[in-house]
Amino acid sequence: MTEVFGNDYAAAYDALYGDKDYEGECDLVLRLLAAHGGAGAGRRLLDLGCGTGNHAFPLARRGHAVTGVDRSPDMLERARAKTGQGAPAPAFHQADLRDLDLGRRFDAVLMMFAVLGYQHENADLLAALRTVRRHLEPGGLFVFDVWNGPAVLTDRPGRRVRPVETAGGPLVRTADSRLDVARQLCHVRFALRGPDGFERAEEHTMRFFSPPELDLALGCAGLRLLDLRSLPDGEGPPDERAWTVIGVARALVGPDAAC
């Protein structure tokens, strides 16, 4: 995988996504867990690809024991800087989610904000999903979101420019995208331009998925797909109008635990 979320992008990350409704997404995650029989208050949650902790902290404030994992030290540095604000803090670990083994299991595993899409090759995808299964209690739940292939191919990405006001002055992010349809990848070049001539760029390559492909990959990792819905409301079907979908899978046990 391409190295992404370096220091400059991590420093701008919370400003760039300041209007993202993390609290609402956490509400939806907890509703989906409850709808599929997940444990109630005080869940043990593992947040894979936790970034700067924008899902982990709201979930911890609601009484859940949250462990966050990310491969970017720069993102984790900013997550840890948010601790000590009166609520129980998540525990954060730096690791690659493809070979992570914390030696313990959780009631639920989360992989939000298209983290699964950073697994470009099938071997990476299955390694990441097997990490999920390894850390789930039997019957535990996995909640994730991904780019939805039918919508990506219907409403193809182009150039997007996003200006953001920060304490240090205006910041502009330009995203230029190109599709590799055969490999189901979208290459997104993010260029940041800030005050005083600051300029940096990163390329993020995102995999998009079809629902049957997700079902197959989850099954090969010992997980059963239970539900797939459109974001942001989690109500509609995963059709060609929904660029991002949220899914729920359950950890299988016994002879059905792998393909």
PDB file of C-alpha atoms in Angstrom:
ATOM      1  CA  MET A   1       0.000   0.000   0.000  1.00  0.00           C
ATOM      2  CA  THR A   2       1.150   3.582  -0.664  1.00  0.00           C
ATOM      3  CA  GLU A   3       2.336   5.439   2.421  1.00  0.00           C
ATOM      4  CA  VAL A   4      -0.347   7.971   3.271  1.00  0.00           C
ATOM      5  CA  PHE A   5      -1.414  10.199   6.165  1.00  0.00           C
ATOM      6  CA  GLY A   6       2.023  11.706   6.680  1.00  0.00           C
ATOM      7  CA  ASN A   7       2.714  14.607   8.998  1.00  0.00           C
ATOM      8  CA  ASP A   8       1.385  17.416   6.785  1.00  0.00           C
ATOM      9  CA  TYR A   9      -1.848  15.656   5.858  1.00  0.00           C
ATOM     10  CA  ALA A  10      -2.359  14.490   9.454  1.00  0.00           C
ATOM     11  CA  ALA A  11      -1.904  18.063  10.698  1.00  0.00           C
ATOM     12  CA  ALA A  12      -4.674  19.243   8.357  1.00  0.00           C
ATOM     13  CA  TYR A  13      -6.936  16.211   8.788  1.00  0.00           C
ATOM     14  CA  ASP A  14      -9.277  17.424  11.533  1.00  0.00           C
ATOM     15  CA  ALA A  15      -9.728  20.788   9.827  1.00  0.00           C
ATOM     16  CA  LEU A  16     -10.498  19.135   6.490  1.00  0.00           C
ATOM     17  CA  TYR A  17     -13.157  16.892   8.033  1.00  0.00           C
ATOM     18  CA  GLY A  18     -14.442  19.299  10.668  1.00  0.00           C
ATOM     19  CA  ASP A  19     -17.966  19.147   9.211  1.00  0.00           C
ATOM     20  CA  LYS A  20     -18.137  15.338   9.099  1.00  0.00           C
ATOM     21  CA  ASP A  21     -20.873  14.083  11.426  1.00  0.00           C
ATOM     22  CA  TYR A  22     -18.843  11.681  13.547  1.00  0.00           C
ATOM     23  CA  GLU A  23     -21.386  11.796  16.376  1.00  0.00           C
ATOM     24  CA  GLY A  24     -24.159  10.827  13.966  1.00  0.00           C
ATOM     25  CA  GLU A  25     -22.058   8.005  12.546  1.00  0.00           C
ATOM     26  CA  CYS A  26     -21.416   6.712  16.064  1.00  0.00           C
ATOM     27  CA  ASP A  27     -25.188   6.806  16.687  1.00  0.00           C
ATOM     28  CA  LEU A  28     -25.680   4.730  13.540  1.00  0.00           C
ATOM     29  CA  VAL A  29     -22.949   2.244  14.489  1.00  0.00           C
ATOM     30  CA  LEU A  30     -24.540   1.665  17.885  1.00  0.00           C
ATOM     31  CA  ARG A  31     -28.010   1.295  16.333  1.00  0.00           C
ATOM     32  CA  LEU A  32     -26.702  -1.317  13.916  1.00  0.00           C
ATOM     33  CA  LEU A  33     -24.968  -3.211  16.701  1.00  0.00           C
ATOM     34  CA  ALA A  34     -28.162  -3.206  18.756  1.00  0.00           C
ATOM     35  CA  ALA A  35     -30.278  -4.254  15.757  1.00  0.00           C
ATOM     36  CA  HIS A  36     -28.110  -7.321  15.233  1.00  0.00           C
ATOM     37  CA  GLY A  37     -27.966  -8.411  18.838  1.00  0.00           C
ATOM     38  CA  GLY A  38     -24.725  -6.758  19.868  1.00  0.00           C
ATOM     39  CA  ALA A  39     -24.050  -6.297  23.577  1.00  0.00           C
ATOM     40  CA  GLY A  40     -25.447  -3.175  25.213  1.00  0.00           C
ATOM     41  CA  ALA A  41     -23.669  -0.573  27.307  1.00  0.00           C
ATOM     42  CA  GLY A  42     -20.008  -1.030  28.056  1.00  0.00           C
ATOM     43  CA  ARG A  43     -19.058  -2.819  24.855  1.00  0.00           C
ATOM     44  CA  ARG A  44     -15.423  -3.637  24.165  1.00  0.00           C
ATOM     45  CA  LEU A  45     -14.786  -2.005  20.786  1.00  0.00           C
ATOM     46  CA  LEU A  46     -11.765  -2.218  18.493  1.00  0.00           C
ATOM     47  CA  ASP A  47     -11.485   0.684  16.030  1.00  0.00           C
ATOM     48  CA  LEU A  48      -9.163  -0.326  13.169  1.00  0.00           C
ATOM     49  CA  GLY A  49      -7.807   2.598  11.168  1.00  0.00           C
ATOM     50  CA  CYS A  50      -8.846   4.954  13.958  1.00  0.00           C
ATOM     51  CA  GLY A  51      -6.990   7.983  12.586  1.00  0.00           C
ATOM     52  CA  THR A  52      -7.136  10.935  14.980  1.00  0.00           C
ATOM     53  CA  GLY A  53      -9.804   9.229  17.089  1.00  0.00           C
ATOM     54  CA  ASN A  54     -12.917  10.958  15.807  1.00  0.00           C
ATOM     55  CA  HIS A  55     -15.042   7.828  16.213  1.00  0.00           C
ATOM     56  CA  ALA A  56     -13.117   6.422  19.173  1.00  0.00           C
ATOM     57  CA  PHE A  57     -13.603   9.416  21.475  1.00  0.00           C
ATOM     58  CA  PRO A  58     -17.394   9.779  21.080  1.00  0.00           C
ATOM     59  CA  LEU A  59     -17.804   6.040  21.650  1.00  0.00           C
ATOM     60  CA  ALA A  60     -15.611   6.192  24.764  1.00  0.00           C
ATOM     61  CA  ARG A  61     -17.647   9.111  26.099  1.00  0.00           C
ATOM     62  CA  ARG A  62     -20.734   6.912  25.779  1.00  0.00           C
ATOM     63  CA  GLY A  63     -19.265   4.372  28.148  1.00  0.00           C
ATOM     64  CA  HIS A  64     -17.595   1.892  25.811  1.00  0.00           C
ATOM     65  CA  ALA A  65     -14.067   0.549  26.259  1.00  0.00           C
ATOM     66  CA  VAL A  66     -12.419   1.555  22.985  1.00  0.00           C
ATOM     67  CA  THR A  67      -9.067   0.479  21.575  1.00  0.00           C
ATOM     68  CA  GLY A  68      -7.860   2.319  18.484  1.00  0.00           C
ATOM     69  CA  VAL A  69      -5.251   1.093  16.004  1.00  0.00           C
ATOM     70  CA  ASP A  70      -3.663   2.987  13.134  1.00  0.00           C
ATOM     71  CA  ARG A  71      -0.505   2.545  11.063  1.00  0.00           C
ATOM     72  CA  SER A  72       0.210   6.310  10.867  1.00  0.00           C
ATOM     73  CA  PRO A  73       2.234   7.652  13.808  1.00  0.00           C
ATOM     74  CA  ASP A  74       1.324  11.189  12.788  1.00  0.00           C
ATOM     75  CA  MET A  75      -2.409  10.506  13.004  1.00  0.00           C
ATOM     76  CA  LEU A  76      -1.980   8.738  16.361  1.00  0.00           C
ATOM     77  CA  GLU A  77       0.046  11.631  17.731  1.00  0.00           C
ATOM     78  CA  ARG A  78      -2.963  13.873  17.155  1.00  0.00           C
ATOM     79  CA  ALA A  79      -5.339  11.291  18.613  1.00  0.00           C
ATOM     80  CA  ARG A  80      -3.315  11.011  21.813  1.00  0.00           C
ATOM     81  CA  ALA A  81      -3.172  14.810  22.105  1.00  0.00           C
ATOM     82  CA  LYS A  82      -6.970  14.783  22.551  1.00  0.00           C
ATOM     83  CA  THR A  83      -6.859  12.649  25.693  1.00  0.00           C
ATOM     84  CA  GLY A  84      -7.286  14.000  29.219  1.00  0.00           C
ATOM     85  CA  GLN A  85     -10.480  15.947  28.495  1.00  0.00           C
ATOM     86  CA  GLY A  86     -12.564  14.455  31.308  1.00  0.00           C
ATOM     87  CA  ALA A  87     -13.846  11.239  29.727  1.00  0.00           C
ATOM     88  CA  PRO A  88     -12.240   7.786  29.698  1.00  0.00           C
ATOM     89  CA  ALA A  89      -9.701   7.833  26.899  1.00  0.00           C
ATOM     90  CA  PRO A  90      -9.363   5.157  24.247  1.00  0.00           C
ATOM     91  CA  ALA A  91      -6.157   3.127  24.233  1.00  0.00           C
ATOM     92  CA  PHE A  92      -4.193   3.702  21.030  1.00  0.00           C
ATOM     93  CA  HIS A  93      -1.717   1.383  19.278  1.00  0.00           C
ATOM     94  CA  GLN A  94       0.382   1.816  16.161  1.00  0.00           C
ATOM     95  CA  ALA A  95       0.261  -1.253  13.898  1.00  0.00           C
ATOM     96  CA  ASP A  96      -0.559  -2.493  10.416  1.00  0.00           C
ATOM     97  CA  LEU A  97      -4.051  -3.960  10.583  1.00  0.00           C
ATOM     98  CA  ARG A  98      -3.095  -6.733   8.150  1.00  0.00           C
ATOM     99  CA  ASP A  99      -0.961  -8.529  10.748  1.00  0.00           C
ATOM    100  CA  LEU A 100      -2.234  -7.088  14.025  1.00  0.00           C
ATOM    101  CA  ASP A 101      -2.650  -9.461  16.963  1.00  0.00           C
ATOM    102  CA  LEU A 102      -3.471  -7.825  20.295  1.00  0.00           C
ATOM    103  CA  GLY A 103      -3.957 -11.211  21.951  1.00  0.00           C
ATOM    104  CA  ARG A 104      -7.525 -10.488  23.056  1.00  0.00           C
ATOM    105  CA  ARG A 105     -11.041 -10.310  21.664  1.00  0.00           C
ATOM    106  CA  PHE A 106     -13.720  -7.648  21.482  1.00  0.00           C
ATOM    107  CA  ASP A 107     -17.507  -7.490  21.307  1.00  0.00           C
ATOM    108  CA  ALA A 108     -17.314  -5.533  18.059  1.00  0.00           C
ATOM    109  CA  VAL A 109     -14.719  -4.333  15.557  1.00  0.00           C
ATOM    110  CA  LEU A 110     -15.134  -1.111  13.565  1.00  0.00           C
ATOM    111  CA  MET A 111     -13.431  -0.089  10.336  1.00  0.00           C
ATOM    112  CA  MET A 112     -14.888   3.287   9.364  1.00  0.00           C
ATOM    113  CA  PHE A 113     -14.200   5.982   6.761  1.00  0.00           C
ATOM    114  CA  ALA A 114     -13.338   3.552   3.945  1.00  0.00           C
ATOM    115  CA  VAL A 115     -10.340   2.006   5.738  1.00  0.00           C
ATOM    116  CA  LEU A 116     -11.070  -1.338   4.062  1.00  0.00           C
ATOM    117  CA  GLY A 117     -10.619   0.402   0.705  1.00  0.00           C
ATOM    118  CA  TYR A 118      -6.916   0.918   1.439  1.00  0.00           C
ATOM    119  CA  GLN A 119      -6.471  -2.858   1.055  1.00  0.00           C
ATOM    120  CA  HIS A 120      -5.801  -2.889  -2.679  1.00  0.00           C
ATOM    121  CA  GLU A 121      -4.867  -6.509  -3.343  1.00  0.00           C
ATOM    122  CA  ASN A 122      -6.987  -9.535  -2.453  1.00  0.00           C
ATOM    123  CA  ALA A 123      -4.241 -10.804  -0.142  1.00  0.00           C
ATOM    124  CA  ASP A 124      -4.301  -7.496   1.767  1.00  0.00           C
ATOM    125  CA  LEU A 125      -8.093  -7.511   1.936  1.00  0.00           C
ATOM    126  CA  LEU A 126      -8.265 -11.040   3.320  1.00  0.00           C
ATOM    127  CA  ALA A 127      -5.437 -10.377   5.782  1.00  0.00           C
ATOM    128  CA  ALA A 128      -7.313  -7.344   7.118  1.00  0.00           C
ATOM    129  CA  LEU A 129     -10.583  -9.268   7.424  1.00  0.00           C
ATOM    130  CA  ARG A 130      -8.847 -12.163   9.165  1.00  0.00           C
ATOM    131  CA  THR A 131      -7.489  -9.639  11.660  1.00  0.00           C
ATOM    132  CA  VAL A 132     -11.074  -8.585  12.276  1.00  0.00           C
ATOM    133  CA  ARG A 133     -12.157 -12.199  12.834  1.00  0.00           C
ATOM    134  CA  ARG A 134      -9.157 -12.912  15.094  1.00  0.00           C
ATOM    135  CA  HIS A 135     -10.180 -10.079  17.416  1.00  0.00           C
ATOM    136  CA  LEU A 136     -13.906 -10.852  17.612  1.00  0.00           C
ATOM    137  CA  GLU A 137     -15.647 -12.948  20.196  1.00  0.00           C
ATOM    138  CA  PRO A 138     -17.647 -15.823  18.610  1.00  0.00           C
ATOM    139  CA  GLY A 139     -20.778 -14.175  17.252  1.00  0.00           C
ATOM    140  CA  GLY A 140     -19.234 -10.708  17.599  1.00  0.00           C
ATOM    141  CA  LEU A 141     -20.037  -7.996  15.069  1.00  0.00           C
ATOM    142  CA  PHE A 142     -17.991  -6.114  12.484  1.00  0.00           C
ATOM    143  CA  VAL A 143     -19.194  -2.692  11.282  1.00  0.00           C
ATOM    144  CA  PHE A 144     -17.456  -1.098   8.285  1.00  0.00           C
ATOM    145  CA  ASP A 145     -18.006   1.326   5.448  1.00  0.00           C
ATOM    146  CA  VAL A 146     -16.642   1.189   1.891  1.00  0.00           C
ATOM    147  CA  TRP A 147     -16.985   2.853  -1.483  1.00  0.00           C
ATOM    148  CA  ASN A 148     -19.822   1.221  -3.391  1.00  0.00           C
ATOM    149  CA  GLY A 149     -18.722   0.070  -6.840  1.00  0.00           C
ATOM    150  CA  PRO A 150     -22.031   0.492  -8.696  1.00  0.00           C
ATOM    151  CA  ALA A 151     -22.260   4.131  -7.577  1.00  0.00           C
ATOM    152  CA  VAL A 152     -18.586   4.926  -8.257  1.00  0.00           C
ATOM    153  CA  LEU A 153     -18.977   3.655 -11.835  1.00  0.00           C
ATOM    154  CA  THR A 154     -22.277   5.510 -12.321  1.00  0.00           C
ATOM    155  CA  ASP A 155     -21.243   8.864 -10.821  1.00  0.00           C
ATOM    156  CA  ARG A 156     -17.552   8.899 -11.631  1.00  0.00           C
ATOM    157  CA  PRO A 157     -15.200  11.057  -9.567  1.00  0.00           C
ATOM    158  CA  GLY A 158     -13.534  14.151 -10.959  1.00  0.00           C
ATOM    159  CA  ARG A 159     -11.775  17.211  -9.569  1.00  0.00           C
ATOM    160  CA  ARG A 160     -12.999  18.546  -6.250  1.00  0.00           C
ATOM    161  CA  VAL A 161     -11.731  21.667  -4.481  1.00  0.00           C
ATOM    162  CA  ARG A 162     -12.339  22.153  -0.774  1.00  0.00           C
ATOM    163  CA  PRO A 163     -11.423  25.426   0.980  1.00  0.00           C
ATOM    164  CA  VAL A 164     -11.206  25.356   4.789  1.00  0.00           C
ATOM    165  CA  GLU A 165     -10.610  28.162   7.275  1.00  0.00           C
ATOM    166  CA  THR A 166      -8.080  27.262   9.967  1.00  0.00           C
ATOM    167  CA  ALA A 167      -6.499  29.151  12.855  1.00  0.00           C
ATOM    168  CA  GLY A 168      -3.380  29.630  10.746  1.00  0.00           C
ATOM    169  CA  GLY A 169      -5.253  30.894   7.696  1.00  0.00           C
ATOM    170  CA  PRO A 170      -7.065  29.451   4.676  1.00  0.00           C
ATOM    171  CA  LEU A 171      -6.260  25.905   3.565  1.00  0.00           C
ATOM    172  CA  VAL A 172      -7.303  24.525   0.177  1.00  0.00           C
ATOM    173  CA  ARG A 173      -7.378  20.838  -0.710  1.00  0.00           C
ATOM    174  CA  THR A 174      -7.674  19.845  -4.370  1.00  0.00           C
ATOM    175  CA  ALA A 175      -8.545  16.236  -5.163  1.00  0.00           C
ATOM    176  CA  ASP A 176      -7.926  14.862  -8.655  1.00  0.00           C
ATOM    177  CA  SER A 177      -9.144  11.323  -9.280  1.00  0.00           C
ATOM    178  CA  ARG A 178      -8.638   8.703 -11.949  1.00  0.00           C
ATOM    179  CA  LEU A 179     -10.250   5.272 -12.115  1.00  0.00           C
ATOM    180  CA  ASP A 180      -8.624   1.931 -12.788  1.00  0.00           C
ATOM    181  CA  VAL A 181     -11.860   0.093 -13.544  1.00  0.00           C
ATOM    182  CA  ALA A 182     -10.251  -3.308 -14.153  1.00  0.00           C
ATOM    183  CA  ARG A 183      -8.692  -3.360 -10.674  1.00  0.00           C
ATOM    184  CA  GLN A 184     -11.575  -1.503  -8.998  1.00  0.00           C
ATOM    185  CA  LEU A 185      -9.260   1.247  -7.782  1.00  0.00           C
ATOM    186  CA  CYS A 186      -9.609   5.008  -7.642  1.00  0.00           C
ATOM    187  CA  HIS A 187      -6.341   6.956  -7.467  1.00  0.00           C
ATOM    188  CA  VAL A 188      -6.907  10.263  -5.677  1.00  0.00           C
ATOM    189  CA  ARG A 189      -4.154  12.889  -5.594  1.00  0.00           C
ATOM    190  CA  PHE A 190      -4.741  15.271  -2.715  1.00  0.00           C
ATOM    191  CA  ALA A 191      -2.879  18.588  -3.023  1.00  0.00           C
ATOM    192  CA  LEU A 192      -2.833  20.871   0.020  1.00  0.00           C
ATOM    193  CA  ARG A 193      -2.148  24.578  -0.311  1.00  0.00           C
ATOM    194  CA  GLY A 194      -1.979  26.761   2.769  1.00  0.00           C
ATOM    195  CA  PRO A 195      -0.812  30.148   3.998  1.00  0.00           C
ATOM    196  CA  ASP A 196       2.734  31.346   3.341  1.00  0.00           C
ATOM    197  CA  GLY A 197       3.113  29.233   0.232  1.00  0.00           C
ATOM    198  CA  PHE A 198       2.730  25.882   1.995  1.00  0.00           C
ATOM    199  CA  GLU A 199       2.115  23.068  -0.542  1.00  0.00           C
ATOM    200  CA  ARG A 200       2.062  19.294  -0.059  1.00  0.00           C
ATOM    201  CA  ALA A 201       0.554  16.355  -1.943  1.00  0.00           C
ATOM    202  CA  GLU A 202      -0.336  12.721  -1.218  1.00  0.00           C
ATOM    203  CA  GLU A 203      -1.866  10.058  -3.439  1.00  0.00           C
ATOM    204  CA  HIS A 204      -4.510   7.870  -1.822  1.00  0.00           C
ATOM    205  CA  THR A 205      -5.554   4.791  -3.766  1.00  0.00           C
ATOM    206  CA  MET A 206      -8.999   3.546  -2.811  1.00  0.00           C
ATOM    207  CA  ARG A 207     -10.551   0.208  -3.685  1.00  0.00           C
ATOM    208  CA  PHE A 208     -14.282   0.089  -4.344  1.00  0.00           C
ATOM    209  CA  PHE A 209     -16.430  -3.004  -3.930  1.00  0.00           C
ATOM    210  CA  SER A 210     -19.539  -4.737  -5.228  1.00  0.00           C
ATOM    211  CA  PRO A 211     -21.907  -6.259  -2.652  1.00  0.00           C
ATOM    212  CA  PRO A 212     -21.304  -9.864  -3.853  1.00  0.00           C
ATOM    213  CA  GLU A 213     -17.543  -9.312  -3.657  1.00  0.00           C
ATOM    214  CA  LEU A 214     -17.858  -8.133  -0.052  1.00  0.00           C
ATOM    215  CA  ASP A 215     -20.012 -11.122   0.801  1.00  0.00           C
ATOM    216  CA  LEU A 216     -17.421 -13.514  -0.641  1.00  0.00           C
ATOM    217  CA  ALA A 217     -14.404 -11.861   0.997  1.00  0.00           C
ATOM    218  CA  LEU A 218     -16.086 -11.705   4.398  1.00  0.00           C
ATOM    219  CA  GLY A 219     -17.075 -15.354   4.154  1.00  0.00           C
ATOM    220  CA  CYS A 220     -13.489 -16.374   3.336  1.00  0.00           C
ATOM    221  CA  ALA A 221     -12.369 -14.645   6.532  1.00  0.00           C
ATOM    222  CA  GLY A 222     -14.955 -16.335   8.753  1.00  0.00           C
ATOM    223  CA  LEU A 223     -17.523 -13.547   8.734  1.00  0.00           C
ATOM    224  CA  ARG A 224     -21.101 -13.503   7.464  1.00  0.00           C
ATOM    225  CA  LEU A 225     -22.516 -10.346   5.886  1.00  0.00           C
ATOM    226  CA  LEU A 226     -25.770  -9.475   7.645  1.00  0.00           C
ATOM    227  CA  ASP A 227     -26.681  -6.034   6.364  1.00  0.00           C
ATOM    228  CA  LEU A 228     -25.552  -3.423   3.836  1.00  0.00           C
ATOM    229  CA  ARG A 229     -27.053   0.069   3.698  1.00  0.00           C
ATOM    230  CA  SER A 230     -26.352   3.443   2.139  1.00  0.00           C
ATOM    231  CA  LEU A 231     -24.732   6.289   4.020  1.00  0.00           C
ATOM    232  CA  PRO A 232     -25.154   8.795   5.557  1.00  0.00           C
ATOM    233  CA  ASP A 233     -28.518   7.776   7.028  1.00  0.00           C
ATOM    234  CA  GLY A 234     -28.105   3.997   6.945  1.00  0.00           C
ATOM    235  CA  GLU A 235     -31.636   3.579   5.599  1.00  0.00           C
ATOM    236  CA  GLY A 236     -31.467   3.108   1.841  1.00  0.00           C
ATOM    237  CA  PRO A 237     -30.218   0.139  -0.209  1.00  0.00           C
ATOM    238  CA  PRO A 238     -26.667  -0.092  -1.612  1.00  0.00           C
ATOM    239  CA  ASP A 239     -27.704   1.062  -5.074  1.00  0.00           C
ATOM    240  CA  GLU A 240     -25.980   3.154  -7.751  1.00  0.00           C
ATOM    241  CA  ARG A 241     -26.884   6.396  -5.938  1.00  0.00           C
ATOM    242  CA  ALA A 242     -25.006   5.512  -2.733  1.00  0.00           C
ATOM    243  CA  TRP A 243     -21.279   6.203  -3.096  1.00  0.00           C
ATOM    244  CA  THR A 244     -20.584   4.923   0.421  1.00  0.00           C
ATOM    245  CA  VAL A 245     -22.285   2.006   2.139  1.00  0.00           C
ATOM    246  CA  ILE A 246     -22.122   0.700   5.688  1.00  0.00           C
ATOM    247  CA  GLY A 247     -22.160  -3.004   6.431  1.00  0.00           C
ATOM    248  CA  VAL A 248     -22.525  -5.353   9.389  1.00  0.00           C
ATOM    249  CA  ALA A 249     -21.036  -8.862   9.549  1.00  0.00           C
ATOM    250  CA  ARG A 250     -20.990 -11.520  12.249  1.00  0.00           C
ATOM    251  CA  ALA A 251     -18.082 -13.744  13.305  1.00  0.00           C
ATOM    252  CA  LEU A 252     -18.839 -17.329  12.349  1.00  0.00           C
ATOM    253  CA  VAL A 253     -18.021 -20.305  14.525  1.00  0.00           C
ATOM    254  CA  GLY A 254     -17.524 -23.998  13.783  1.00  0.00           C
ATOM    255  CA  PRO A 255     -17.260 -25.474  10.277  1.00  0.00           C
ATOM    256  CA  ASP A 256     -18.620 -22.295   8.612  1.00  0.00           C
ATOM    257  CA  ALA A 257     -15.768 -20.155   9.960  1.00  0.00           C
ATOM    258  CA  ALA A 258     -13.799 -20.052   6.669  1.00  0.00           C
ATOM    259  CA  CYS A 259     -14.163 -20.788   2.946  1.00  0.00           C
TER     260      CYS A 259
END
